[in-house]
GROMACS .gro file of C-alpha atoms in nm:
model
  372
    1MET     CA    1  -2.581  -4.830   3.022
    2LYS     CA    2  -2.243  -4.759   3.173
    3GLU     CA    3  -2.218  -4.497   3.441
    4SER     CA    4  -1.883  -4.377   3.298
    5ARG     CA    5  -2.079  -4.211   3.015
    6PHE     CA    6  -2.152  -3.931   3.262
    7ASP     CA    7  -1.791  -3.821   3.199
    8SER     CA    8  -1.935  -3.619   2.906
    9VAL     CA    9  -2.263  -3.451   3.000
   10LEU     CA   10  -2.428  -3.153   2.829
   11THR     CA   11  -2.703  -2.931   2.966
   12ILE     CA   12  -2.916  -2.824   2.672
   13GLU     CA   13  -3.219  -2.604   2.615
   14ILE     CA   14  -3.489  -2.695   2.360
   15ASN     CA   15  -3.724  -2.426   2.233
   16ILE     CA   16  -4.024  -2.588   2.059
   17LEU     CA   17  -4.402  -2.550   2.044
   18GLU     CA   18  -4.473  -2.914   2.144
   19PRO     CA   19  -4.216  -3.011   2.411
   20GLU     CA   20  -4.398  -3.330   2.516
   21LYS     CA   21  -4.393  -3.463   2.160
   22VAL     CA   22  -4.015  -3.422   2.136
   23LEU     CA   23  -3.960  -3.586   2.478
   24ASN     CA   24  -4.170  -3.886   2.367
   25ILE     CA   25  -3.968  -3.925   2.046
   26ILE     CA   26  -3.641  -3.905   2.242
   27SER     CA   27  -3.761  -4.172   2.483
   28LYS     CA   28  -3.877  -4.401   2.197
   29GLU     CA   29  -3.529  -4.373   2.043
   30GLY     CA   30  -3.384  -4.505   2.371
   31ILE     CA   31  -3.186  -4.189   2.440
   32PHE     CA   32  -3.115  -4.137   2.809
   33ILE     CA   33  -3.203  -3.793   2.953
   34LYS     CA   34  -3.220  -3.658   3.309
   35ASN     CA   35  -3.294  -3.341   3.506
   36VAL     CA   36  -3.576  -3.242   3.269
   37LYS     CA   37  -3.709  -2.895   3.358
   38ARG     CA   38  -3.980  -2.689   3.191
   39LEU     CA   39  -3.865  -2.328   3.197
   40ASN     CA   40  -4.175  -2.196   3.020
   41ILE     CA   41  -4.451  -2.319   2.790
   42ALA     CA   42  -4.212  -2.379   2.499
   43LEU     CA   43  -3.869  -2.408   2.666
   44LEU     CA   44  -3.714  -2.723   2.815
   45SER     CA   45  -3.387  -2.776   3.000
   46LEU     CA   46  -3.233  -3.123   3.030
   47ASP     CA   47  -2.905  -3.314   3.068
   48VAL     CA   48  -2.787  -3.556   2.798
   49TYR     CA   49  -2.478  -3.754   2.713
   50GLU     CA   50  -2.250  -3.578   2.468
   51GLU     CA   51  -2.258  -3.877   2.227
   52ASP     CA   52  -2.642  -3.849   2.207
   53TYR     CA   53  -2.644  -3.474   2.130
   54LYS     CA   54  -2.635  -3.512   1.749
   55ASP     CA   55  -2.933  -3.751   1.752
   56ILE     CA   56  -3.135  -3.517   1.976
   57LYS     CA   57  -3.045  -3.222   1.754
   58LYS     CA   58  -3.179  -3.404   1.446
   59ILE     CA   59  -3.508  -3.480   1.628
   60VAL     CA   60  -3.549  -3.117   1.738
   61LYS     CA   61  -3.469  -2.977   1.393
   62ALA     CA   62  -3.708  -3.222   1.230
   63ASN     CA   63  -3.987  -3.084   1.452
   64ARG     CA   64  -3.893  -2.719   1.372
   65GLY     CA   65  -3.742  -2.647   1.709
   66LYS     CA   66  -3.423  -2.480   1.828
   67ILE     CA   67  -3.154  -2.631   2.048
   68LYS     CA   68  -2.847  -2.490   2.220
   69ILE     CA   69  -2.583  -2.605   2.466
   70VAL     CA   70  -2.578  -2.400   2.786
   71LYS     CA   71  -2.327  -2.602   2.987
   72GLU     CA   72  -2.061  -2.874   2.938
   73ARG     CA   73  -1.896  -3.090   3.201
   74GLY     CA   74  -1.715  -3.416   3.236
   75ARG     CA   75  -1.369  -3.564   3.212
   76ASN     CA   76  -1.364  -3.604   2.832
   77ILE     CA   77  -1.467  -3.242   2.775
   78LEU     CA   78  -1.200  -3.124   3.018
   79ILE     CA   79  -0.938  -3.330   2.832
   80ARG     CA   80  -1.041  -3.178   2.497
   81ARG     CA   81  -1.023  -2.827   2.639
   82LEU     CA   82  -0.677  -2.896   2.775
   83LYS     CA   83  -0.571  -3.032   2.433
   84ARG     CA   84  -0.701  -2.719   2.258
   85ARG     CA   85  -0.521  -2.495   2.504
   86SER     CA   86  -0.202  -2.696   2.477
   87SER     CA   87  -0.222  -2.673   2.095
   88LEU     CA   88  -0.266  -2.298   2.126
   89LEU     CA   89   0.028  -2.283   2.367
   90VAL     CA   90   0.248  -2.491   2.136
   91GLY     CA   91   0.145  -2.272   1.841
   92SER     CA   92   0.229  -1.957   2.037
   93VAL     CA   93   0.567  -2.098   2.138
   94LEU     CA   94   0.645  -2.199   1.778
   95PHE     CA   95   0.537  -1.858   1.648
   96GLY     CA   96   0.751  -1.684   1.910
   97LEU     CA   97   1.042  -1.910   1.819
   98ILE     CA   98   1.004  -1.831   1.447
   99ILE     CA   99   0.989  -1.456   1.521
  100PHE     CA  100   1.300  -1.487   1.738
  101ILE     CA  101   1.487  -1.679   1.466
  102LEU     CA  102   1.381  -1.425   1.204
  103SER     CA  103   1.492  -1.137   1.429
  104THR     CA  104   1.846  -1.277   1.434
  105HIS     CA  105   1.879  -1.231   1.056
  106ILE     CA  106   1.904  -0.932   0.822
  107TRP     CA  107   1.603  -0.922   0.588
  108SER     CA  108   1.645  -0.584   0.417
  109ILE     CA  109   1.932  -0.353   0.322
  110ASP     CA  110   1.866   0.022   0.310
  111ILE     CA  111   2.132   0.215   0.114
  112LYS     CA  112   2.161   0.595   0.099
  113THR     CA  113   2.398   0.765  -0.145
  114THR     CA  114   2.423   1.120  -0.282
  115GLU     CA  115   2.483   1.179  -0.654
  116ASN     CA  116   2.753   0.986  -0.838
  117LEU     CA  117   2.721   0.642  -0.680
  118SER     CA  118   2.389   0.457  -0.713
  119PRO     CA  119   2.243   0.222  -0.445
  120TYR     CA  120   2.263  -0.058  -0.706
  121GLU     CA  121   2.642  -0.018  -0.733
  122VAL     CA  122   2.677  -0.028  -0.353
  123ARG     CA  123   2.456  -0.339  -0.341
  124GLU     CA  124   2.688  -0.507  -0.595
  125ILE     CA  125   2.988  -0.424  -0.374
  126LEU     CA  126   2.808  -0.565  -0.068
  127SER     CA  127   2.727  -0.884  -0.260
  128LYS     CA  128   3.095  -0.933  -0.343
  129LEU     CA  129   3.175  -0.884   0.027
  130GLY     CA  130   2.925  -1.157   0.116
  131VAL     CA  131   2.667  -0.922   0.267
  132LYS     CA  132   2.315  -1.014   0.157
  133GLN     CA  133   1.957  -1.054   0.279
  134GLY     CA  134   1.901  -1.355   0.504
  135MET     CA  135   2.247  -1.356   0.664
  136LYS     CA  136   2.281  -1.376   1.042
  137LYS     CA  137   2.342  -1.054   1.232
  138ASN     CA  138   2.623  -1.202   1.441
  139ALA     CA  139   2.808  -1.295   1.119
  140LEU     CA  140   2.845  -0.926   1.030
  141ASP     CA  141   3.098  -0.683   1.180
  142VAL     CA  142   2.964  -0.337   1.089
  143TYR     CA  143   3.295  -0.162   1.166
  144SER     CA  144   3.490  -0.399   0.942
  145LEU     CA  145   3.223  -0.354   0.672
  146GLU     CA  146   3.266   0.025   0.679
  147LYS     CA  147   3.642  -0.012   0.620
  148LYS     CA  148   3.590  -0.259   0.334
  149LEU     CA  149   3.336  -0.028   0.166
  150GLU     CA  150   3.577   0.268   0.185
  151ASP     CA  151   3.855   0.056   0.032
  152SER     CA  152   3.631  -0.090  -0.240
  153SER     CA  153   3.575   0.231  -0.441
  154SER     CA  154   3.764   0.555  -0.494
  155GLU     CA  155   3.423   0.732  -0.508
  156ILE     CA  156   3.352   0.654  -0.138
  157VAL     CA  157   3.502   0.899   0.114
  158TRP     CA  158   3.349   0.727   0.418
  159ALA     CA  159   3.077   0.475   0.493
  160ARG     CA  160   2.857   0.419   0.796
  161SER     CA  161   2.675   0.091   0.862
  162ARG     CA  162   2.440  -0.007   1.142
  163ILE     CA  163   2.175  -0.269   1.212
  164GLU     CA  164   1.827  -0.149   1.313
  165GLY     CA  165   1.585  -0.434   1.381
  166SER     CA  166   1.614  -0.665   1.080
  167THR     CA  167   1.741  -0.388   0.849
  168LEU     CA  168   2.103  -0.313   0.762
  169LYS     CA  169   2.136   0.061   0.696
  170ILE     CA  170   2.426   0.190   0.485
  171ASP     CA  171   2.506   0.562   0.448
  172ILE     CA  172   2.764   0.653   0.183
  173GLU     CA  173   2.946   0.987   0.158
  174GLU     CA  174   3.090   1.035  -0.190
  175LYS     CA  175   3.388   1.224  -0.320
  176VAL     CA  176   3.285   1.569  -0.449
  177ASN     CA  177   3.468   1.657  -0.767
  178PRO     CA  178   3.554   2.028  -0.813
  179PRO     CA  179   3.330   2.205  -1.064
  180LYS     CA  180   3.466   2.247  -1.414
  181LEU     CA  181   3.574   2.602  -1.494
  182LEU     CA  182   3.388   2.769  -1.779
  183GLU     CA  183   3.593   2.815  -2.094
  184LYS     CA  184   3.494   3.179  -2.090
  185GLU     CA  185   3.358   3.377  -1.802
  186VAL     CA  186   3.100   3.563  -2.007
  187ASP     CA  187   2.801   3.401  -2.183
  188SER     CA  188   2.460   3.479  -2.326
  189VAL     CA  189   2.117   3.436  -2.167
  190ILE     CA  190   1.925   3.175  -2.367
  191ALA     CA  191   1.565   3.048  -2.374
  192THR     CA  192   1.494   2.730  -2.174
  193MET     CA  193   1.178   2.656  -2.377
  194ASP     CA  194   0.956   2.777  -2.662
  195GLY     CA  195   0.736   3.078  -2.592
  196GLU     CA  196   0.602   3.422  -2.683
  197VAL     CA  197   0.805   3.703  -2.522
  198LYS     CA  198   0.590   3.940  -2.313
  199ARG     CA  199   0.833   4.139  -2.095
  200ILE     CA  200   1.213   4.172  -2.066
  201TYR     CA  201   1.407   4.277  -1.754
  202THR     CA  202   1.777   4.324  -1.839
  203GLU     CA  203   2.022   4.348  -1.547
  204SER     CA  204   2.336   4.326  -1.758
  205GLY     CA  205   2.389   4.281  -2.132
  206THR     CA  206   2.180   4.370  -2.438
  207ALA     CA  207   1.839   4.218  -2.516
  208VAL     CA  208   1.809   4.085  -2.873
  209VAL     CA  209   1.435   4.003  -2.856
  210GLU     CA  210   1.127   4.221  -2.814
  211PRO     CA  211   0.778   4.169  -2.668
  212GLY     CA  212   0.570   3.975  -2.920
  213ASN     CA  213   0.862   3.773  -3.059
  214MET     CA  214   0.825   3.394  -3.076
  215VAL     CA  215   1.141   3.216  -2.954
  216LYS     CA  216   1.257   2.856  -2.956
  217LYS     CA  217   1.442   2.665  -2.688
  218GLY     CA  218   1.813   2.758  -2.709
  219ASP     CA  219   1.761   3.096  -2.880
  220ILE     CA  220   1.973   3.386  -2.746
  221LEU     CA  221   1.767   3.637  -2.546
  222ILE     CA  222   2.032   3.865  -2.395
  223GLU     CA  223   2.386   3.900  -2.542
  224PRO     CA  224   2.691   3.947  -2.314
  225TYR     CA  225   2.786   4.305  -2.403
  226ASN     CA  226   2.687   4.659  -2.314
  227GLY     CA  227   2.717   4.983  -2.505
  228SER     CA  228   2.653   5.074  -2.868
  229GLU     CA  229   2.841   5.016  -3.194
  230GLY     CA  230   3.206   5.110  -3.153
  231THR     CA  231   3.188   5.128  -2.774
  232LYS     CA  232   3.079   4.772  -2.695
  233TYR     CA  233   3.240   4.589  -2.404
  234GLU     CA  234   3.188   4.239  -2.273
  235CYS     CA  235   2.995   4.166  -1.955
  236ILE     CA  236   2.815   3.882  -1.781
  237ALA     CA  237   2.466   3.875  -1.934
  238SER     CA  238   2.180   3.843  -1.685
  239GLY     CA  239   1.812   3.926  -1.663
  240LYS     CA  240   1.459   3.788  -1.680
  241VAL     CA  241   1.248   3.725  -1.988
  242MET     CA  242   0.879   3.668  -1.913
  243ALA     CA  243   0.704   3.472  -2.187
  244ASN     CA  244   0.380   3.290  -2.253
  245THR     CA  245   0.456   2.917  -2.268
  246PHE     CA  246   0.222   2.636  -2.363
  247TYR     CA  247   0.140   2.302  -2.195
  248ASP     CA  248  -0.100   2.028  -2.307
  249LYS     CA  249  -0.267   1.792  -2.057
  250GLU     CA  250  -0.553   1.547  -2.103
  251VAL     CA  251  -0.766   1.298  -1.910
  252ASP     CA  252  -1.033   1.040  -2.002
  253ILE     CA  253  -1.360   1.046  -1.803
  254ARG     CA  254  -1.660   0.814  -1.793
  255ILE     CA  255  -1.986   1.011  -1.772
  256SER     CA  256  -2.232   0.726  -1.838
  257GLY     CA  257  -2.253   0.347  -1.839
  258LYS     CA  258  -2.096   0.121  -1.578
  259GLU     CA  259  -1.761   0.147  -1.402
  260LEU     CA  260  -1.572  -0.056  -1.143
  261LYS     CA  261  -1.562   0.141  -0.818
  262ARG     CA  262  -1.453   0.061  -0.464
  263THR     CA  263  -1.732  -0.045  -0.227
  264GLY     CA  264  -1.550   0.051   0.094
  265GLU     CA  265  -1.492  -0.312   0.194
  266SER     CA  266  -1.130  -0.423   0.237
  267PHE     CA  267  -0.921  -0.706   0.376
  268LYS     CA  268  -0.554  -0.706   0.478
  269GLU     CA  269  -0.345  -1.020   0.482
  270LYS     CA  270  -0.021  -1.034   0.679
  271TYR     CA  271   0.282  -1.255   0.634
  272ILE     CA  272   0.650  -1.292   0.711
  273THR     CA  273   0.918  -1.421   0.474
  274PHE     CA  274   1.134  -1.708   0.590
  275PHE     CA  275   1.422  -1.803   0.356
  276GLY     CA  276   1.226  -1.680   0.054
  277ARG     CA  277   0.897  -1.843   0.155
  278ARG     CA  278   0.586  -1.668   0.285
  279ILE     CA  279   0.442  -1.767   0.623
  280TYR     CA  280   0.093  -1.618   0.652
  281LEU     CA  281  -0.032  -1.477   0.980
  282LYS     CA  282  -0.358  -1.368   0.818
  283LYS     CA  283  -0.457  -1.508   0.477
  284TYR     CA  284  -0.684  -1.350   0.215
  285THR     CA  285  -0.970  -1.587   0.123
  286ASN     CA  286  -1.033  -1.439  -0.224
  287SER     CA  287  -1.390  -1.341  -0.136
  288PHE     CA  288  -1.388  -1.032  -0.364
  289LYS     CA  289  -1.470  -1.093  -0.731
  290GLU     CA  290  -1.306  -0.766  -0.838
  291TYR     CA  291  -1.050  -0.576  -0.632
  292ASP     CA  292  -0.753  -0.340  -0.614
  293LYS     CA  293  -0.455  -0.440  -0.405
  294ILE     CA  294  -0.175  -0.244  -0.240
  295GLU     CA  295   0.139  -0.425  -0.124
  296ASP     CA  296   0.347  -0.321   0.177
  297ASN     CA  297   0.691  -0.487   0.166
  298THR     CA  298   0.850  -0.278   0.442
  299GLY     CA  299   0.929  -0.409   0.789
  300LEU     CA  300   0.941  -0.762   0.929
  301ILE     CA  301   0.565  -0.823   0.900
  302LYS     CA  302   0.460  -0.750   0.541
  303GLY     CA  303   0.108  -0.726   0.403
  304VAL     CA  304  -0.124  -0.690   0.106
  305GLU     CA  305  -0.447  -0.492   0.136
  306TYR     CA  306  -0.737  -0.582  -0.096
  307PHE     CA  307  -1.011  -0.329  -0.177
  308GLU     CA  308  -1.337  -0.468  -0.314
  309LYS     CA  309  -1.468  -0.322  -0.640
  310GLU     CA  310  -1.799  -0.372  -0.815
  311LEU     CA  311  -1.970  -0.241  -1.127
  312LYS     CA  312  -2.176   0.068  -1.051
  313GLU     CA  313  -2.399   0.277  -1.273
  314VAL     CA  314  -2.242   0.610  -1.375
  315LYS     CA  315  -2.451   0.908  -1.482
  316LEU     CA  316  -2.272   1.244  -1.460
  317GLU     CA  317  -2.329   1.593  -1.602
  318ARG     CA  318  -2.095   1.641  -1.899
  319ASP     CA  319  -2.027   2.016  -1.855
  320GLU     CA  320  -1.974   1.982  -1.481
  321GLU     CA  321  -1.723   1.696  -1.524
  322VAL     CA  322  -1.535   1.887  -1.796
  323LEU     CA  323  -1.498   2.184  -1.558
  324LYS     CA  324  -1.379   1.957  -1.275
  325ALA     CA  325  -1.127   1.789  -1.506
  326SER     CA  326  -0.993   2.128  -1.620
  327LYS     CA  327  -0.935   2.241  -1.261
  328LYS     CA  328  -0.774   1.908  -1.167
  329LEU     CA  329  -0.534   1.924  -1.463
  330GLU     CA  330  -0.445   2.283  -1.374
  331LYS     CA  331  -0.356   2.179  -1.017
  332LEU     CA  332  -0.136   1.899  -1.151
  333LEU     CA  333   0.039   2.143  -1.384
  334LEU     CA  334   0.106   2.402  -1.112
  335LYS     CA  335   0.283   2.138  -0.901
  336ASP     CA  336   0.553   2.114  -1.170
  337LEU     CA  337   0.597   2.492  -1.208
  338THR     CA  338   0.777   2.757  -1.001
  339ASN     CA  339   0.584   2.979  -0.761
  340GLU     CA  340   0.632   3.276  -0.997
  341ALA     CA  341   0.462   3.101  -1.290
  342LYS     CA  342   0.096   3.191  -1.354
  343VAL     CA  343  -0.173   3.033  -1.574
  344VAL     CA  344  -0.301   3.323  -1.787
  345GLY     CA  345  -0.522   3.130  -2.027
  346LYS     CA  346  -0.649   2.789  -2.131
  347ASP     CA  347  -0.826   2.628  -2.424
  348ILE     CA  348  -1.048   2.324  -2.354
  349ASP     CA  349  -1.122   2.063  -2.619
  350VAL     CA  350  -1.362   1.770  -2.551
  351THR     CA  351  -1.366   1.455  -2.767
  352ASP     CA  352  -1.641   1.191  -2.749
  353LEU     CA  353  -1.472   0.846  -2.732
  354GLY     CA  354  -1.798   0.649  -2.730
  355TYR     CA  355  -1.942   0.403  -2.477
  356GLY     CA  356  -1.996   0.684  -2.225
  357MET     CA  357  -1.630   0.802  -2.232
  358ILE     CA  358  -1.500   1.150  -2.315
  359ARG     CA  359  -1.146   1.289  -2.342
  360VAL     CA  360  -1.082   1.635  -2.196
  361LYS     CA  361  -0.772   1.800  -2.345
  362VAL     CA  362  -0.661   2.138  -2.210
  363GLN     CA  363  -0.391   2.366  -2.353
  364PHE     CA  364  -0.264   2.598  -2.079
  365VAL     CA  365  -0.095   2.931  -2.142
  366VAL     CA  366   0.160   2.992  -1.862
  367LEU     CA  367   0.344   3.320  -1.805
  368GLN     CA  368   0.692   3.244  -1.665
  369ASP     CA  369   1.062   3.332  -1.682
  370ILE     CA  370   1.232   3.137  -1.961
  371ALA     CA  371   1.577   3.295  -1.923
  372LEU     CA  372   1.884   3.082  -1.848
   0.00000   0.00000   0.00000
């Protein structure tokens, strides 16, 4: 038995009902132990060589005991710790180096235009100028780029470019063409949509519809003249025509059976892109059988968040869910309407789709101004 084996010594604790039995077995196996201490009736403390630990662990487990390492010492253990720390240090340095290299490149291009010129057209111009994702920052002169953009299209009045982080931001100001003059200054007020006329407020001109009339989109509501037969004169027609208009919205709802729902558990993986390849900082292990996922492609560090889903029993009150669906559809409708518009009526129709599913269809009657 070489004394150099003490370079790797472990202090272990063994929790077992028959400590003497285990010590006898260890001795019979020829395993060297020292500093044996009895901490209580079922707990032993002793020092062993690291290379003998696995054999002792098998003996303890075979006799239904528990074992744990409370202390490690020795030259070999110190060397391993230093190797682990050096690996961590090298990994940190490499990661920092990769981040630094990535930070010297442009990885996204953010383009803002106004009306006539689309971001896609500007991106095509940039591509022809050699400006693209992945290029080095120091290879780009933003002031020269602004001049080239202004010269590349007659639609661009001026351009501003700047680099923020790893994003190249381009702001384009376009040429504003003067509005076309109307062929004639006067015109009629027409209906913007189908509806049933309820009230008419004429500021100028003559109304040609009455409350109760059904009108179609494009029908004339107010003509551009004032006065009576023989004394008519042209004017600019204006006014409001309040009418009942109609909107249909529907939604499918499960009221019984089973449905995939989120459990509340989630996992977010993070990665960076390096020349078109993903380098993961945190990788999803695909532990969810069913899931939703939301991708975040903004910024240098991108990510995908996974939300676990599982089949859950659904048992809901039909009438209550129909009422909830009606209110939800009404809220969605009001978001698309003006503040003056009001829902004055609704007709709810429910269709049984089978397998615990129903379809709630609501026709809304909306009072609003349809004059244009």
